[in-house]
Short mmCIF file of C-alpha atoms in Angstrom, two decimals:
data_model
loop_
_atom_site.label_atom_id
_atom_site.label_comp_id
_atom_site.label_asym_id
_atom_site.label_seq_id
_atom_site.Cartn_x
_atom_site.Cartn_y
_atom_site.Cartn_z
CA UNK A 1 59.65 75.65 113.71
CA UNK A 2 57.96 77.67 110.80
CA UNK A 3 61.28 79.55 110.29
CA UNK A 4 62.98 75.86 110.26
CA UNK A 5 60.34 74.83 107.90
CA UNK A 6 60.72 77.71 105.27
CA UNK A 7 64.61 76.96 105.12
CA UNK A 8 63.46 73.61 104.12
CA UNK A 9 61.15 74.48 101.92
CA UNK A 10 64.46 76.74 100.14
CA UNK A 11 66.53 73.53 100.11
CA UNK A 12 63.69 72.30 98.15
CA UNK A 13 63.25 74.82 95.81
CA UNK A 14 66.64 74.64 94.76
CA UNK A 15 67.01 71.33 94.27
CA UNK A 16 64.05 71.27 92.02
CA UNK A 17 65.78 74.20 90.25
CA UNK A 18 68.83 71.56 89.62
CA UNK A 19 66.57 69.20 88.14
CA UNK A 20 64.53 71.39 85.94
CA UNK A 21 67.79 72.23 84.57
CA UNK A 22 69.24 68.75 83.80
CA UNK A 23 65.98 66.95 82.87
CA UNK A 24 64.49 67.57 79.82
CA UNK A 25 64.45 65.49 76.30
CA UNK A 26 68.53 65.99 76.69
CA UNK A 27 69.60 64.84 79.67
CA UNK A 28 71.91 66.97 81.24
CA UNK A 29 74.77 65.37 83.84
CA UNK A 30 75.50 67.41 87.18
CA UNK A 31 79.09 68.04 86.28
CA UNK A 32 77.70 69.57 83.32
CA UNK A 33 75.24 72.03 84.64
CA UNK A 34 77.27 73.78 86.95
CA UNK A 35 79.97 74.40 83.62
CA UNK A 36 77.23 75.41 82.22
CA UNK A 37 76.53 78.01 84.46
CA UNK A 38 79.55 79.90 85.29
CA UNK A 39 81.87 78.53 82.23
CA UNK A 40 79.61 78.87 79.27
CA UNK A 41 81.62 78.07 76.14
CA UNK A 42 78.88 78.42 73.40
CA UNK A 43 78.45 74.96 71.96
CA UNK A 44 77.07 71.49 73.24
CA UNK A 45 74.80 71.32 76.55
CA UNK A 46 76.25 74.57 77.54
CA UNK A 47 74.04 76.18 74.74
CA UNK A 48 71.05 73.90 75.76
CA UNK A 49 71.70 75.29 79.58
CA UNK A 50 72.10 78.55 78.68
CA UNK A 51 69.31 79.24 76.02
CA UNK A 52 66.68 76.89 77.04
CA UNK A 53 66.73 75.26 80.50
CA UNK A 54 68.00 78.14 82.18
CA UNK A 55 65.16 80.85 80.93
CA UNK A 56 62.65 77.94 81.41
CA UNK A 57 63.54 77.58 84.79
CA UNK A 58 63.95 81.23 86.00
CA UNK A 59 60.30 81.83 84.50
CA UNK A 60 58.97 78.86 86.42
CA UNK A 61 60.37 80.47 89.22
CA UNK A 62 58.76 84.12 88.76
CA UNK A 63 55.18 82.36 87.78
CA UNK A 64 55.65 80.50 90.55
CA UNK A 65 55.90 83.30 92.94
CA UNK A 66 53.22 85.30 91.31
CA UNK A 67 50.94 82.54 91.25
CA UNK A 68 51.24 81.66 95.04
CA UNK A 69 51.39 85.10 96.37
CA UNK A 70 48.38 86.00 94.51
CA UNK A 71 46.57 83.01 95.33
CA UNK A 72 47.67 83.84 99.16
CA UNK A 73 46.52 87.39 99.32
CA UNK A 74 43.18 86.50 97.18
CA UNK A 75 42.12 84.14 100.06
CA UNK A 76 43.07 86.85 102.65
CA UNK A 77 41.55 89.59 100.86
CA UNK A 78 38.44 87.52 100.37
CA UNK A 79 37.86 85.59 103.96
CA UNK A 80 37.89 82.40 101.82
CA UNK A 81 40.35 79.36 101.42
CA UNK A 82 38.97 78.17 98.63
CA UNK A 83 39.66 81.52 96.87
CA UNK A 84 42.31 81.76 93.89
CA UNK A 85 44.05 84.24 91.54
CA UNK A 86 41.15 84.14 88.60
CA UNK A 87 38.41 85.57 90.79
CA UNK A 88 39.15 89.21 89.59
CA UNK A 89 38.48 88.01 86.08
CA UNK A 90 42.49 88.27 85.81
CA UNK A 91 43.22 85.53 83.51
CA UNK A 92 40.23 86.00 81.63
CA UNK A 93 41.03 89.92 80.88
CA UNK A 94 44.10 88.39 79.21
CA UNK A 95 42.64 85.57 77.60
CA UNK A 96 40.27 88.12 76.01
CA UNK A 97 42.99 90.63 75.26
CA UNK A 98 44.96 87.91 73.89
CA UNK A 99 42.42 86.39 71.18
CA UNK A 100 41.54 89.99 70.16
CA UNK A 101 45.38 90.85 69.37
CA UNK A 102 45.37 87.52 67.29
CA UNK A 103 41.96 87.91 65.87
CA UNK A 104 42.00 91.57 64.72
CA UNK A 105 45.53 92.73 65.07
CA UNK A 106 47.16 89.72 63.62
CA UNK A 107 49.67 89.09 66.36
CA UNK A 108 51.63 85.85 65.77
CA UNK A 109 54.96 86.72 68.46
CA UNK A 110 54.00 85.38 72.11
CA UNK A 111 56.64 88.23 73.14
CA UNK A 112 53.39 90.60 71.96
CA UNK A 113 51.18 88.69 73.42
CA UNK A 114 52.56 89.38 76.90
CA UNK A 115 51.74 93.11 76.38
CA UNK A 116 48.31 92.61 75.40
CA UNK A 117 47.71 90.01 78.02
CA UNK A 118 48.98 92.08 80.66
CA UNK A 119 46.65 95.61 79.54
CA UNK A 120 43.51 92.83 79.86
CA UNK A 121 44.40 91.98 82.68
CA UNK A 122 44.98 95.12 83.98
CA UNK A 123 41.95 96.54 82.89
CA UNK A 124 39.71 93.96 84.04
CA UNK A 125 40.94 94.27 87.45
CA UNK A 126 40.40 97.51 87.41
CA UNK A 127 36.81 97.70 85.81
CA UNK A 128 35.94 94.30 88.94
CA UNK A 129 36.78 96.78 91.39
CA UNK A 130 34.57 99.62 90.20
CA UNK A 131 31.47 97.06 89.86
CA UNK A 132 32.43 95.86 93.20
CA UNK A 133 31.30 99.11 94.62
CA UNK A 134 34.96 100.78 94.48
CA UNK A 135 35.32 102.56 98.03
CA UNK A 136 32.81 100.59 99.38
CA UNK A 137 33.66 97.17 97.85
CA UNK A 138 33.73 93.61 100.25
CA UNK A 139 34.61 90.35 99.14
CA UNK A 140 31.21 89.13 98.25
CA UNK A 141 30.95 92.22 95.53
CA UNK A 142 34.32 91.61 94.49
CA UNK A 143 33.97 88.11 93.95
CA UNK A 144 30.77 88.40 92.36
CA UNK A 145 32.34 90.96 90.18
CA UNK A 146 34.68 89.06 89.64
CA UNK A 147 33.08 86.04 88.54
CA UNK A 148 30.72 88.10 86.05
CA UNK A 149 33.39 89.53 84.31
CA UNK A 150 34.56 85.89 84.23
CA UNK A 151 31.97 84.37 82.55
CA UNK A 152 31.30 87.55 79.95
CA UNK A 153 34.75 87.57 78.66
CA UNK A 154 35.29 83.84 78.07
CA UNK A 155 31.94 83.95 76.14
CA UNK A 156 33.74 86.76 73.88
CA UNK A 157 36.69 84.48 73.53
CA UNK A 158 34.82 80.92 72.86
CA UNK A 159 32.87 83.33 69.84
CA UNK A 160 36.14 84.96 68.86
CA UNK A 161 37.64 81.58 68.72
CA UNK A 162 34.79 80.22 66.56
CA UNK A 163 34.28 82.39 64.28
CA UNK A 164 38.51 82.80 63.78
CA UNK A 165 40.25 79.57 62.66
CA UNK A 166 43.60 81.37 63.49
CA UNK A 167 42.55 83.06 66.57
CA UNK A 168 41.59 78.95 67.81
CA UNK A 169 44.64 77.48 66.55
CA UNK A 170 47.07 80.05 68.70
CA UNK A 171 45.02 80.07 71.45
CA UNK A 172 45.08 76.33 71.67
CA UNK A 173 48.59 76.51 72.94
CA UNK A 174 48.88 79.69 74.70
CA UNK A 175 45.81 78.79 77.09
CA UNK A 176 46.85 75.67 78.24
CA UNK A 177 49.63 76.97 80.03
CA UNK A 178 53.27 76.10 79.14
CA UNK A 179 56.92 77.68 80.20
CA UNK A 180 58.29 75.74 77.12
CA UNK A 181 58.48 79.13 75.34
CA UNK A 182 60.51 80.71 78.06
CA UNK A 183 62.89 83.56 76.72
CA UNK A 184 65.05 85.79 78.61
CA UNK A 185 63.72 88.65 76.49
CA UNK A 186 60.12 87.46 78.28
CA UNK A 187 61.10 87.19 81.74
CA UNK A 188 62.85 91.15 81.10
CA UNK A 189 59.73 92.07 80.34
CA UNK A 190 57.46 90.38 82.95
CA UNK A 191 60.04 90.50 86.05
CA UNK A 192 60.06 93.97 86.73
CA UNK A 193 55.60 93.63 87.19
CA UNK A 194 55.84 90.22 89.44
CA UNK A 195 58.69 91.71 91.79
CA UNK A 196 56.73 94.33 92.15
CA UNK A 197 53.19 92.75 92.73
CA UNK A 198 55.46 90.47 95.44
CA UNK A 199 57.13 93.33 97.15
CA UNK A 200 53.48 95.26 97.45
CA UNK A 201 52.02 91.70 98.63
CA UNK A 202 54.42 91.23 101.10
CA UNK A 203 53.89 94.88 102.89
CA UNK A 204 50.18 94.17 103.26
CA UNK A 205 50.42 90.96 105.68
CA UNK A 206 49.87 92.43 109.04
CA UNK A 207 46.46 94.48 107.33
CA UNK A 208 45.76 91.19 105.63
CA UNK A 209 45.82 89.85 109.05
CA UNK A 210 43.44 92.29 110.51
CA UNK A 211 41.35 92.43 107.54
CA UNK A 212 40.74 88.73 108.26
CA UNK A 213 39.12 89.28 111.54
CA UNK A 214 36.49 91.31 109.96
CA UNK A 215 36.23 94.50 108.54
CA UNK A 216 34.72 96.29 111.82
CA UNK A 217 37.70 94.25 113.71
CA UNK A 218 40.48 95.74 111.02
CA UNK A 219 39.26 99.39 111.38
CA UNK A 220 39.48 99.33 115.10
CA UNK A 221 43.07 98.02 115.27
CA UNK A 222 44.25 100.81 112.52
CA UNK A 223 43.97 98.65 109.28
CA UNK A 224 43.25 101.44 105.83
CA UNK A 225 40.32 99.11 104.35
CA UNK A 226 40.22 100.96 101.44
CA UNK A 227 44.27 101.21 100.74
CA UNK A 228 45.06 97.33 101.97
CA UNK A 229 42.05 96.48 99.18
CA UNK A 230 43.39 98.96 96.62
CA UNK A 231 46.71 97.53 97.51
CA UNK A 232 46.33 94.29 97.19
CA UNK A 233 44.09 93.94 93.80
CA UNK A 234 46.93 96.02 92.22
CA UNK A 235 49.27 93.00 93.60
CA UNK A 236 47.38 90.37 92.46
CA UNK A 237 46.92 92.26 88.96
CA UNK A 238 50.05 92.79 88.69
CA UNK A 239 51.58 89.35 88.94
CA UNK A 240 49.22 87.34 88.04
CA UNK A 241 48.51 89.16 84.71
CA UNK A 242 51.97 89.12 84.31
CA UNK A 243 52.26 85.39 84.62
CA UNK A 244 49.38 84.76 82.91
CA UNK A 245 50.85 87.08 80.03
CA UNK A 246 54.09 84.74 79.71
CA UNK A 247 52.86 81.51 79.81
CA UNK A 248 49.14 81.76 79.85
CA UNK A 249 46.73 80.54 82.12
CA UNK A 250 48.12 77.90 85.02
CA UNK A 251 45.37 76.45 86.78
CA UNK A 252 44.80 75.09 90.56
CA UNK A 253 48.62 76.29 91.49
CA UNK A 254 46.89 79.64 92.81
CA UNK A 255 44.77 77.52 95.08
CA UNK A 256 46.39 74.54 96.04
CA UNK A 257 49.18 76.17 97.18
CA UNK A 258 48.22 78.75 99.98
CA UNK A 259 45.37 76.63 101.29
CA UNK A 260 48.07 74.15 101.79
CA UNK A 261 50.50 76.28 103.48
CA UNK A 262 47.77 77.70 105.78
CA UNK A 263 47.27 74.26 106.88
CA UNK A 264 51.42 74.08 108.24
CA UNK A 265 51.71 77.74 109.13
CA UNK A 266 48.65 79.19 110.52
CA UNK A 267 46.24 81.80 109.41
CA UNK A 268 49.06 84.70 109.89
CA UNK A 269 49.76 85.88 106.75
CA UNK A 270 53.47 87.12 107.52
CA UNK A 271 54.02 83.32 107.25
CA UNK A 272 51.46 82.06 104.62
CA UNK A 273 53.59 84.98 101.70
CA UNK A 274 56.83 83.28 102.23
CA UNK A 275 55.88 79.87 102.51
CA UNK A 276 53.79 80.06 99.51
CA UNK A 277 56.07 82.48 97.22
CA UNK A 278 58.50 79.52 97.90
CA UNK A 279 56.31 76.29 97.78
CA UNK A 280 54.38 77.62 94.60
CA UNK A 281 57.43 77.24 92.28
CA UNK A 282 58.32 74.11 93.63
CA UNK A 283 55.33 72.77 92.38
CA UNK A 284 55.24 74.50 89.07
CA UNK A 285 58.83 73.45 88.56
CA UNK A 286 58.72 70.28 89.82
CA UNK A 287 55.31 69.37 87.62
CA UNK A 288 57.04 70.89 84.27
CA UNK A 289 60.01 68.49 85.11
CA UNK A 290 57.11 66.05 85.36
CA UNK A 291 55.41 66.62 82.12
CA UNK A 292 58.91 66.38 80.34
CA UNK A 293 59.54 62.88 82.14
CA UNK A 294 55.93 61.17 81.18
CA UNK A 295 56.12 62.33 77.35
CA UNK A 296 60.09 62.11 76.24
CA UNK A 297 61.14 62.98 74.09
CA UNK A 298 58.06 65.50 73.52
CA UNK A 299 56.72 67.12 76.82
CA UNK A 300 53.27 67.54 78.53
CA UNK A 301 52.30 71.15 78.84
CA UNK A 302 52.98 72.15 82.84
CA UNK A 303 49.18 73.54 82.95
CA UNK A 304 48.13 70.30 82.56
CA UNK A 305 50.18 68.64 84.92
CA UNK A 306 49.06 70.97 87.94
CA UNK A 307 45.77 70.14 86.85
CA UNK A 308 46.71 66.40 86.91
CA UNK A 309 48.76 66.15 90.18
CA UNK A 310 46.19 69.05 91.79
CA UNK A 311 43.29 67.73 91.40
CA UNK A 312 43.17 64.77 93.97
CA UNK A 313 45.48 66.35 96.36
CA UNK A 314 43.37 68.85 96.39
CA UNK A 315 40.22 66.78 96.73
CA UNK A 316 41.76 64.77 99.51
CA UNK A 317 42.35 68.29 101.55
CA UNK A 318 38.92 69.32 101.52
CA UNK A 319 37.21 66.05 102.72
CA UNK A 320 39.70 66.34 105.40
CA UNK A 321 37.72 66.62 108.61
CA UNK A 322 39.89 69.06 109.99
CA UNK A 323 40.29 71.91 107.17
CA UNK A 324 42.27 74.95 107.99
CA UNK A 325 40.03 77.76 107.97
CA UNK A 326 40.38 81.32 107.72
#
């Protein structure tokens, strides 16, 4: 049945892939989209397919991923459902590393930005796992690392932001989260980090698995601690700093996501990767079609919409009386 249910969830995918491609402040007919496609002739919606809704859609699809894998292998990593990409300090790393490009290097290209987000990023992870004890590190220092490193760096950026008119006035639009500025020249640069984040995610399920049993239980069935941790932060860093580098910070999607799929597919994580690295950009590209729908012919940014639709589907799961647990 899962196997049934992840061909579904495909079907899905695509179709929401159709309709992020014809909806938008153009309207787009069918006939249209698949000449756009494979029969390009440079002028009318062709160009709109071509240059806009197709980028928009392929980077929905690679945040997507990144978003729900790392959101998957946080909660495993972690022993907690509840669990989501930001607890490394991930998106704030970029955030920070963002502001400070604007601020003191006077970056004004988001195809910059996505460098600078993603060394933040990067380098936060890295400096969370050292404070979480490095070779000795659990989820509770990680987390608490984690959510130091959090709180520390978004301080830096509120001052930054205060003290900078220019610094607030980009950030303003690059932290609520939007694929509106998708570019193949971004997803070129991003693509190569989330494929690889998602292949390295997908090799650690069965330690994952163990891992979740305890770490006492993990070591006697043969799971590497150390490496599956190692392993999996560089995952999670690199995805979701890359996604967070294209299109800033997307809230709740990280979360929602794999605690949802957990509840259809059990706690084994050789399920919960695929399910979510599908479901994930469903949702992201079914809330951006969304947020073009509500505000035509302007748009509401997709961050907000996850936040939006999230929130009290998310509310509803957790006063559930049966939750699915770790």
């Amino acid at each position: 049945m899962r196997a049934v249910g992840l061909v579904v969830a495909v079907a899905v995918l695509l179709l929401v892939c159709v309709l992020s491609i014809m909806i938008g402040a153009k309207p787009v007919p069918l006939g249209d989209v698949w000449h756009g496609l494979f029969e390009n002739s440079g002028v009318g919606n062709d160009v709109v397919i071509h240059d806009v809704r197709v980028p928009r859609t392929l980077l929905g699809l690679l945040v997507g991923l990144a978003l729900g894998l790392s959101g998957a292998v946080m909660q495993g990593l972690t022993r907690n459902p509840l669990a989501e990409p930001g607890l490394l300090g991930v998106n704030a790393g970029a955030a920070a590393a963002v502001v400070s490009a604007i601020a003191f290097l006077g970056v004004v290209d988001v195809k910059e930005y996505v460098w600078f987000a993603f060394v933040g990023a990067a380098v936060v992870a890295v400096v969370v796992y050292l404070l979480g004890g490095s070779r000795s590190a659990t989820p509770v220092r990680l987390a608490l690392a984690g959510t130091a490193a959090t709180a520390a760096l978004y301080g830096y950026v509120n001052a930054v932001e205060l003290l900078n008119s220019a610094a607030l006035d980009r950030m303003r639009f690059w932290t609520v989260g939007s694929l509106a500025s998708a570019d193949m020249a971004t997803i070129r640069q991003v693509a190569p980090f989330i494929l690889t984040g998602a292949v390295l995610a997908l090799l650690i399920a069965r330690p994952l698995n163990a891992m979740e049993m305890g770490d006492d239980t993990a070591r006697a069935l043969g799971a590497n601690i150390n490496r599956t941790r190692v392993v999996a932060m560089v995952a999670v860093t690199l995805m979701c700093g890359a996604a967070t580098a294209a299109c800033g910070p997307i809230v709740f999607l990280g979360l929602m996501v794999p605690y949802m799929v957990r509840a259809i597919t059990g706690p084994d994580m050789r399920w919960i990767l695929p399910y979510a690295a599908v479901l994930a950009p469903v949702l992201l590209l079914g809330s951006d079609v969304v947020g073009r729908l509500v505000a035509r012919p302007s748009e509401l940014q997709v961050g907000i919409v996850t936040a939006l639709i999230g929130g009290p589907v998310f509310i509803r799961l957790v006063r559930r009386k049966r939750m699915a647990q770790l």
